[in-house]
PDB file of C-alpha atoms in Angstrom:
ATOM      1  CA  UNK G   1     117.934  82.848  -8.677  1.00 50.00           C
ATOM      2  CA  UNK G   2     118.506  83.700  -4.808  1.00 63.00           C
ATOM      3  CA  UNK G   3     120.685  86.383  -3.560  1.00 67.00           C
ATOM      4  CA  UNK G   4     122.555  84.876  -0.767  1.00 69.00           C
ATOM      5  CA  UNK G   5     122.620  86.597   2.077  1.00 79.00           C
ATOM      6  CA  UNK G   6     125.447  89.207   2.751  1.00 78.00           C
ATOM      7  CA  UNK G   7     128.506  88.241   4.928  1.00 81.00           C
ATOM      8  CA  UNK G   8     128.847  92.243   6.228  1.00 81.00           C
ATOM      9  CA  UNK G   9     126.348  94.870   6.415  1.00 82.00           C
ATOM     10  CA  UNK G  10     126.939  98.897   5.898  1.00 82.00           C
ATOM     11  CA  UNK G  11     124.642 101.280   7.150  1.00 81.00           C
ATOM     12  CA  UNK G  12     126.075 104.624   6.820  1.00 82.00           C
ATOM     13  CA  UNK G  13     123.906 108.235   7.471  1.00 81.00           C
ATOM     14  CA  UNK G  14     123.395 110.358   4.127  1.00 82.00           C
ATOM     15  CA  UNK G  15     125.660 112.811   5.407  1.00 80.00           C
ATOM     16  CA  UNK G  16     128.879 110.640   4.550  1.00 81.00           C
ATOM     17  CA  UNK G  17     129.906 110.805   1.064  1.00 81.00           C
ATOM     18  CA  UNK G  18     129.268 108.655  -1.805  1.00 83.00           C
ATOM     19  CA  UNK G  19     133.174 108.393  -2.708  1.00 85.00           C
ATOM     20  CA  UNK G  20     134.207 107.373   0.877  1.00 85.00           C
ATOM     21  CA  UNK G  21     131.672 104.478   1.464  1.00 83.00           C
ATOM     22  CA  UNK G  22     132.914 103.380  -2.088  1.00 86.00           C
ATOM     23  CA  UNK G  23     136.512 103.753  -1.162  1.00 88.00           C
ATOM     24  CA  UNK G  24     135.304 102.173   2.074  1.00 86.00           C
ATOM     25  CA  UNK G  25     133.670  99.281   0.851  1.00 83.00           C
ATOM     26  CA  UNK G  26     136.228  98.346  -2.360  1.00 85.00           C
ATOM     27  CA  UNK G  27     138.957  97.789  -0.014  1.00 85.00           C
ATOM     28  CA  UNK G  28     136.837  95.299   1.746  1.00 83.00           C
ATOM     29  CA  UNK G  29     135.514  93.462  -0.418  1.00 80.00           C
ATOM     30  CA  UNK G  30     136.263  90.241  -1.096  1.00 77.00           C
ATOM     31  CA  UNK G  31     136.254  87.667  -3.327  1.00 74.00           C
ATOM     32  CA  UNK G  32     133.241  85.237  -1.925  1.00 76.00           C
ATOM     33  CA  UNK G  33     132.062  87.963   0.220  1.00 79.00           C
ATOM     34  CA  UNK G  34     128.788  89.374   0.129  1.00 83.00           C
ATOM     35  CA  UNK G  35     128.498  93.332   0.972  1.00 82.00           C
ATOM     36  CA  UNK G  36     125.230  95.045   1.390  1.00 84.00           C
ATOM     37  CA  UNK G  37     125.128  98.725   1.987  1.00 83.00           C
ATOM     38  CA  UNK G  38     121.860 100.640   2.896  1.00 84.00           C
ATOM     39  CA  UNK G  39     121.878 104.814   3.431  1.00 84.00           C
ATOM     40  CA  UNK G  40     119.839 106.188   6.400  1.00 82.00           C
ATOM     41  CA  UNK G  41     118.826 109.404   6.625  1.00 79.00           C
ATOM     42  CA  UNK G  42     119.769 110.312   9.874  1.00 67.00           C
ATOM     43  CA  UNK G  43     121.888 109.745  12.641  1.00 61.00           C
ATOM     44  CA  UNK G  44     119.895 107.478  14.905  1.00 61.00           C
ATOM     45  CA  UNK G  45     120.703 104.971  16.613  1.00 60.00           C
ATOM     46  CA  UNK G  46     118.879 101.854  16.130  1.00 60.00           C
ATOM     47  CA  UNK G  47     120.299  99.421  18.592  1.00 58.00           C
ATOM     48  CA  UNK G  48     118.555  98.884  22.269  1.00 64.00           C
ATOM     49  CA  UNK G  49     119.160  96.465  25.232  1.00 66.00           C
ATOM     50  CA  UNK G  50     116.434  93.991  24.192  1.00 67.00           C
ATOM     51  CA  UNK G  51     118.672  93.520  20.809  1.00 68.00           C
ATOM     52  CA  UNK G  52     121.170  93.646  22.416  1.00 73.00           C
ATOM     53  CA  UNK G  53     120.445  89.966  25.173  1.00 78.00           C
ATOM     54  CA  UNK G  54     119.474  87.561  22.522  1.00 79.00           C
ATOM     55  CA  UNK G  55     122.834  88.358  20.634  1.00 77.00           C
ATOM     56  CA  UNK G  56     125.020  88.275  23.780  1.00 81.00           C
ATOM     57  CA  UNK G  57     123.660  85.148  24.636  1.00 84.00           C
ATOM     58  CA  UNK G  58     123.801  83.580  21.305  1.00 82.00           C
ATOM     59  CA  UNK G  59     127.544  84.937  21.586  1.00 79.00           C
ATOM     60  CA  UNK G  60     128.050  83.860  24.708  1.00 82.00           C
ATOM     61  CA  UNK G  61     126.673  79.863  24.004  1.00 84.00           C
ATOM     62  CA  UNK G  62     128.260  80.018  20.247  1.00 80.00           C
ATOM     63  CA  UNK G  63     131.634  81.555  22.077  1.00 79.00           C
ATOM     64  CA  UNK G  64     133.477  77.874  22.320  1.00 78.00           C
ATOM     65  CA  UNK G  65     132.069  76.606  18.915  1.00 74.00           C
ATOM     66  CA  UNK G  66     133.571  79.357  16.432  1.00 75.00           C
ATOM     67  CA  UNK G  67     136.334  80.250  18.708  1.00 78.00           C
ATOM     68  CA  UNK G  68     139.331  78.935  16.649  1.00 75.00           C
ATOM     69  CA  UNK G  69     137.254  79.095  13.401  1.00 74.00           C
ATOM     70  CA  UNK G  70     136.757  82.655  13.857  1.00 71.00           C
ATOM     71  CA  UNK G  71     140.697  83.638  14.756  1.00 78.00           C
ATOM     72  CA  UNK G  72     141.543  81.956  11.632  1.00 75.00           C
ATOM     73  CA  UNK G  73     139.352  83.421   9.404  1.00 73.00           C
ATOM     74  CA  UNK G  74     139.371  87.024  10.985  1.00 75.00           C
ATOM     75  CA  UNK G  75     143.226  86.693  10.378  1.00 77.00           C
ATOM     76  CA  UNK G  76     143.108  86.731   6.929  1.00 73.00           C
ATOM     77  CA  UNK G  77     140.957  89.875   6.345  1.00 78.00           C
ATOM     78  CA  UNK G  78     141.469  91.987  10.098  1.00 80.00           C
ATOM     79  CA  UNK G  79     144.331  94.251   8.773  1.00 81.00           C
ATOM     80  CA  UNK G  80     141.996  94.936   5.599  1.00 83.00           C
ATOM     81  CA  UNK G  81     139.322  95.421   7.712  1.00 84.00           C
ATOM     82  CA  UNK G  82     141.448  97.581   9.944  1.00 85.00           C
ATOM     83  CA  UNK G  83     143.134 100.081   7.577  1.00 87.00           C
ATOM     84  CA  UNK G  84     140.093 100.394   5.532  1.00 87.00           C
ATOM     85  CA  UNK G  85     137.741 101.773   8.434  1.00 86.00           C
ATOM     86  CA  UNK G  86     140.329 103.954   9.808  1.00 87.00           C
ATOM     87  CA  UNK G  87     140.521 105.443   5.945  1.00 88.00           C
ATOM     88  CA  UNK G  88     137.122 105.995   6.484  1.00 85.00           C
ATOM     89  CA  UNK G  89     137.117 108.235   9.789  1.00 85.00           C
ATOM     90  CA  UNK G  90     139.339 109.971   8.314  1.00 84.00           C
ATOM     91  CA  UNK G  91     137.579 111.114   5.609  1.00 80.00           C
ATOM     92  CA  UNK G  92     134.437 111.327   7.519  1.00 77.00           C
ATOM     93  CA  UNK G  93     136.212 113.480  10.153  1.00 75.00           C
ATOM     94  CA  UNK G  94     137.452 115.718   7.363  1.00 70.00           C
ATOM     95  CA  UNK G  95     133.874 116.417   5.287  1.00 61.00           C
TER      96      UNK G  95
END
């Protein structure tokens, strides 16, 4: 059987603890939503400008299409969202 593909992706460096990304990602999660987390070793960062265009264009032509679709459904799990990844600064800040 096929693994759908996940709704939200966590990439978090090693250094972060085990018990906050699980803390992290239990309040979350979501019945119906697909989480896939992935440890990296180090702090890099892996975005650039040329990943960067194709997405802000895609955003940018998608924009008027998922407008109202996306305020309605970002409604229902922002203050989740919210509370759970200032929990994780926190912690972060604190180890």
């Amino acid at each position: 059987m096929n693994n759908p593909a996940p709704h939200i992706g966590v990439q978090y460096p090693k250094h972060i603890s085990e018990g906050s990304i699980s803390v992290f990602l239990s309040e979350i999660d979501h019945s119906g939503l697909s989480l896939a987390q992935d440890e990296t070793e180090g702090n890099e960062s892996y975005a650039g400008l040329e990943w960067l265009m194709p997405t802000a264009v895609m955003v940018f032509i998608a924009k008027p299409y998922f407008d109202s679709f996306l305020k309605e459904a970002g409604k229902d799990h922002y203050h989740i969202l919210k509370n759970a990844i200032g929990k994780l600064a926190k912690e972060s800040l604190v180890n």
